[in-house]
């Protein structure tokens, strides 16, 4: 992973970055404030990563490794985009219900990257802990999988990011 990607990933995984912001709420018995997914994707012979996170303030970010000089691309969304906020809020709510099915690490611990192409790392962050689990993407696409709702809302959130980007590109092209 490129350093710029790692920096943004680490920012979202450290709930202390929310300490001075008003309106942060903790959801569920484990008091989750941040949740998301990280996926590994094949890019030729290389593996690239995609990281999607949202917090209880309604902010969401999408980062992905690319072939640019910095090695990272991304988008910020949430405020003012009600469909994106709703999908992200559902993703966060489902994450808060699934912490018992995830490995618990102390707050500030390193989140393992997905093990390879076709795998998804789910995570939830509280002041006390970092929860995570990895699953095959093909498995979590099945409605009977316990992480299916979490995954489905993450994919909706990604879709709203794409729509937001397409609308921004279309507006820029008309200017």
Short mmCIF file of C-alpha atoms in Angstrom, two decimals, residues 3-167:
data_model
loop_
_atom_site.label_atom_id
_atom_site.label_comp_id
_atom_site.label_asym_id
_atom_site.label_seq_id
_atom_site.Cartn_x
_atom_site.Cartn_y
_atom_site.Cartn_z
CA UNK A 3 1.75 5.87 2.13
CA UNK A 4 -1.01 8.35 1.18
CA UNK A 5 -3.55 5.51 1.22
CA UNK A 6 -2.24 4.23 4.53
CA UNK A 7 -2.48 7.74 6.04
CA UNK A 8 -6.15 8.13 5.10
CA UNK A 9 -6.94 4.61 6.24
CA UNK A 10 -5.27 5.23 9.60
CA UNK A 11 -7.11 8.54 10.02
CA UNK A 12 -10.50 6.81 9.81
CA UNK A 13 -9.44 3.94 12.07
CA UNK A 14 -8.51 6.32 14.90
CA UNK A 15 -11.75 7.40 16.58
CA UNK A 16 -9.75 10.00 18.56
CA UNK A 17 -9.98 12.15 15.42
CA UNK A 18 -13.65 12.67 16.33
CA UNK A 19 -13.10 13.68 19.97
CA UNK A 20 -13.43 17.42 19.43
CA UNK A 21 -16.36 17.26 17.01
CA UNK A 22 -19.87 17.95 18.25
CA UNK A 23 -22.66 15.53 17.48
CA UNK A 24 -20.67 12.31 17.54
CA UNK A 25 -22.81 9.50 18.85
CA UNK A 26 -21.88 5.97 19.80
CA UNK A 27 -24.12 3.26 18.40
CA UNK A 28 -24.93 -0.12 19.91
CA UNK A 29 -23.56 -1.92 22.95
CA UNK A 30 -19.95 -1.47 21.81
CA UNK A 31 -20.44 2.27 21.16
CA UNK A 32 -19.39 2.29 17.51
CA UNK A 33 -18.64 5.67 15.92
CA UNK A 34 -16.96 4.59 12.64
CA UNK A 35 -17.58 1.63 10.34
CA UNK A 36 -16.67 0.52 6.87
CA UNK A 37 -15.14 -1.97 4.52
CA UNK A 38 -11.85 -2.50 2.78
CA UNK A 39 -11.59 -4.58 -0.38
CA UNK A 40 -8.63 -6.02 -2.27
CA UNK A 41 -8.89 -5.91 -6.05
CA UNK A 42 -6.62 -7.28 -8.76
CA UNK A 43 -5.05 -4.69 -11.07
CA UNK A 44 -3.05 -6.80 -13.47
CA UNK A 45 -0.32 -8.47 -11.43
CA UNK A 46 -0.75 -5.99 -8.55
CA UNK A 47 -3.36 -5.90 -5.80
CA UNK A 48 -4.97 -2.54 -5.08
CA UNK A 49 -7.19 -1.61 -2.18
CA UNK A 50 -10.44 0.29 -1.78
CA UNK A 51 -11.43 1.74 1.61
CA UNK A 52 -14.90 3.05 2.48
CA UNK A 53 -15.68 4.52 5.90
CA UNK A 54 -18.47 6.46 7.53
CA UNK A 55 -18.91 8.00 10.96
CA UNK A 56 -21.86 8.82 13.18
CA UNK A 57 -21.72 12.48 12.12
CA UNK A 58 -22.82 11.49 8.62
CA UNK A 59 -19.41 11.97 7.01
CA UNK A 60 -18.20 9.31 4.59
CA UNK A 61 -15.03 8.87 2.58
CA UNK A 62 -13.92 6.57 -0.19
CA UNK A 63 -10.23 6.02 -0.94
CA UNK A 64 -8.66 3.77 -3.51
CA UNK A 65 -5.16 2.95 -4.61
CA UNK A 66 -4.48 3.96 -8.20
CA UNK A 67 -1.59 4.49 -10.58
CA UNK A 68 -1.25 8.23 -10.00
CA UNK A 69 1.93 9.76 -8.59
CA UNK A 70 0.41 9.91 -5.09
CA UNK A 71 -1.01 6.42 -5.46
CA UNK A 72 -4.41 7.42 -4.09
CA UNK A 73 -7.73 8.68 -5.32
CA UNK A 74 -10.82 9.39 -3.33
CA UNK A 75 -14.06 11.20 -2.63
CA UNK A 76 -15.70 12.72 0.40
CA UNK A 77 -19.47 12.66 0.78
CA UNK A 78 -22.33 12.73 3.18
CA UNK A 79 -23.47 16.20 4.09
CA UNK A 80 -26.07 17.44 1.65
CA UNK A 81 -26.45 14.05 -0.03
CA UNK A 82 -29.38 12.42 1.74
CA UNK A 83 -29.35 9.07 -0.15
CA UNK A 84 -25.62 8.64 0.57
CA UNK A 85 -26.12 9.61 4.22
CA UNK A 86 -28.99 7.11 4.60
CA UNK A 87 -27.05 4.22 3.07
CA UNK A 88 -23.99 5.04 5.19
CA UNK A 89 -26.12 5.32 8.35
CA UNK A 90 -27.59 1.86 7.67
CA UNK A 91 -24.09 0.49 7.12
CA UNK A 92 -23.00 1.93 10.48
CA UNK A 93 -26.11 0.59 12.22
CA UNK A 94 -25.55 -2.93 10.88
CA UNK A 95 -21.88 -2.80 11.88
CA UNK A 96 -22.89 -1.94 15.45
CA UNK A 97 -25.07 -5.08 15.56
CA UNK A 98 -22.31 -7.37 14.24
CA UNK A 99 -19.41 -6.62 16.58
CA UNK A 100 -20.04 -9.92 18.41
CA UNK A 101 -19.21 -11.74 15.17
CA UNK A 102 -15.95 -9.82 14.69
CA UNK A 103 -12.51 -10.08 16.21
CA UNK A 104 -11.91 -7.43 18.86
CA UNK A 105 -8.60 -5.59 18.98
CA UNK A 106 -7.64 -2.75 21.33
CA UNK A 107 -8.30 0.77 20.05
CA UNK A 108 -5.39 1.95 17.95
CA UNK A 109 -4.40 -1.55 16.85
CA UNK A 110 -3.46 -2.10 13.22
CA UNK A 111 -6.26 -3.31 10.96
CA UNK A 112 -5.08 -6.18 8.78
CA UNK A 113 -5.56 -5.57 5.07
CA UNK A 114 -7.78 -7.97 3.15
CA UNK A 115 -5.80 -11.12 2.38
CA UNK A 116 -6.25 -10.91 -1.37
CA UNK A 117 -8.40 -10.26 -4.39
CA UNK A 118 -12.02 -11.08 -3.77
CA UNK A 119 -11.92 -10.54 0.00
CA UNK A 120 -13.65 -7.88 2.08
CA UNK A 121 -12.51 -6.68 5.50
CA UNK A 122 -15.41 -5.30 7.57
CA UNK A 123 -14.56 -3.00 10.47
CA UNK A 124 -16.17 -1.01 13.26
CA UNK A 125 -14.36 1.42 15.56
CA UNK A 126 -15.14 2.62 19.08
CA UNK A 127 -13.10 4.48 21.70
CA UNK A 128 -12.28 1.13 23.28
CA UNK A 129 -11.83 -1.27 20.39
CA UNK A 130 -11.36 -2.00 16.72
CA UNK A 131 -13.62 -4.80 15.49
CA UNK A 132 -12.96 -6.57 12.21
CA UNK A 133 -13.63 -9.67 10.18
CA UNK A 134 -12.71 -10.81 6.69
CA UNK A 135 -14.99 -12.66 4.30
CA UNK A 136 -15.08 -13.68 0.66
CA UNK A 137 -17.00 -11.16 -1.41
CA UNK A 138 -18.94 -13.96 -3.10
CA UNK A 139 -20.11 -15.18 0.33
CA UNK A 140 -21.28 -11.79 1.66
CA UNK A 141 -23.30 -11.23 -1.52
CA UNK A 142 -25.61 -14.04 -0.37
CA UNK A 143 -28.70 -12.77 1.51
CA UNK A 144 -28.39 -15.47 4.17
CA UNK A 145 -24.87 -14.34 5.16
CA UNK A 146 -24.90 -12.39 8.47
CA UNK A 147 -22.79 -9.59 6.93
CA UNK A 148 -24.98 -9.29 3.83
CA UNK A 149 -26.86 -6.14 5.02
CA UNK A 150 -23.59 -4.44 6.04
CA UNK A 151 -22.08 -5.31 2.65
CA UNK A 152 -25.21 -4.34 0.69
CA UNK A 153 -25.34 -0.89 2.32
CA UNK A 154 -21.62 -0.43 1.68
CA UNK A 155 -22.25 -1.13 -2.01
CA UNK A 156 -25.15 1.34 -2.05
CA UNK A 157 -22.87 3.93 -0.48
CA UNK A 158 -20.26 3.26 -3.18
CA UNK A 159 -22.97 3.67 -5.81
CA UNK A 160 -24.00 7.04 -4.40
CA UNK A 161 -20.35 8.14 -4.46
CA UNK A 162 -20.20 7.16 -8.15
CA UNK A 163 -23.40 9.11 -8.85
CA UNK A 164 -22.07 12.13 -6.95
CA UNK A 165 -18.82 12.00 -8.95
CA UNK A 166 -20.65 11.61 -12.28
CA UNK A 167 -22.87 14.60 -11.47
#
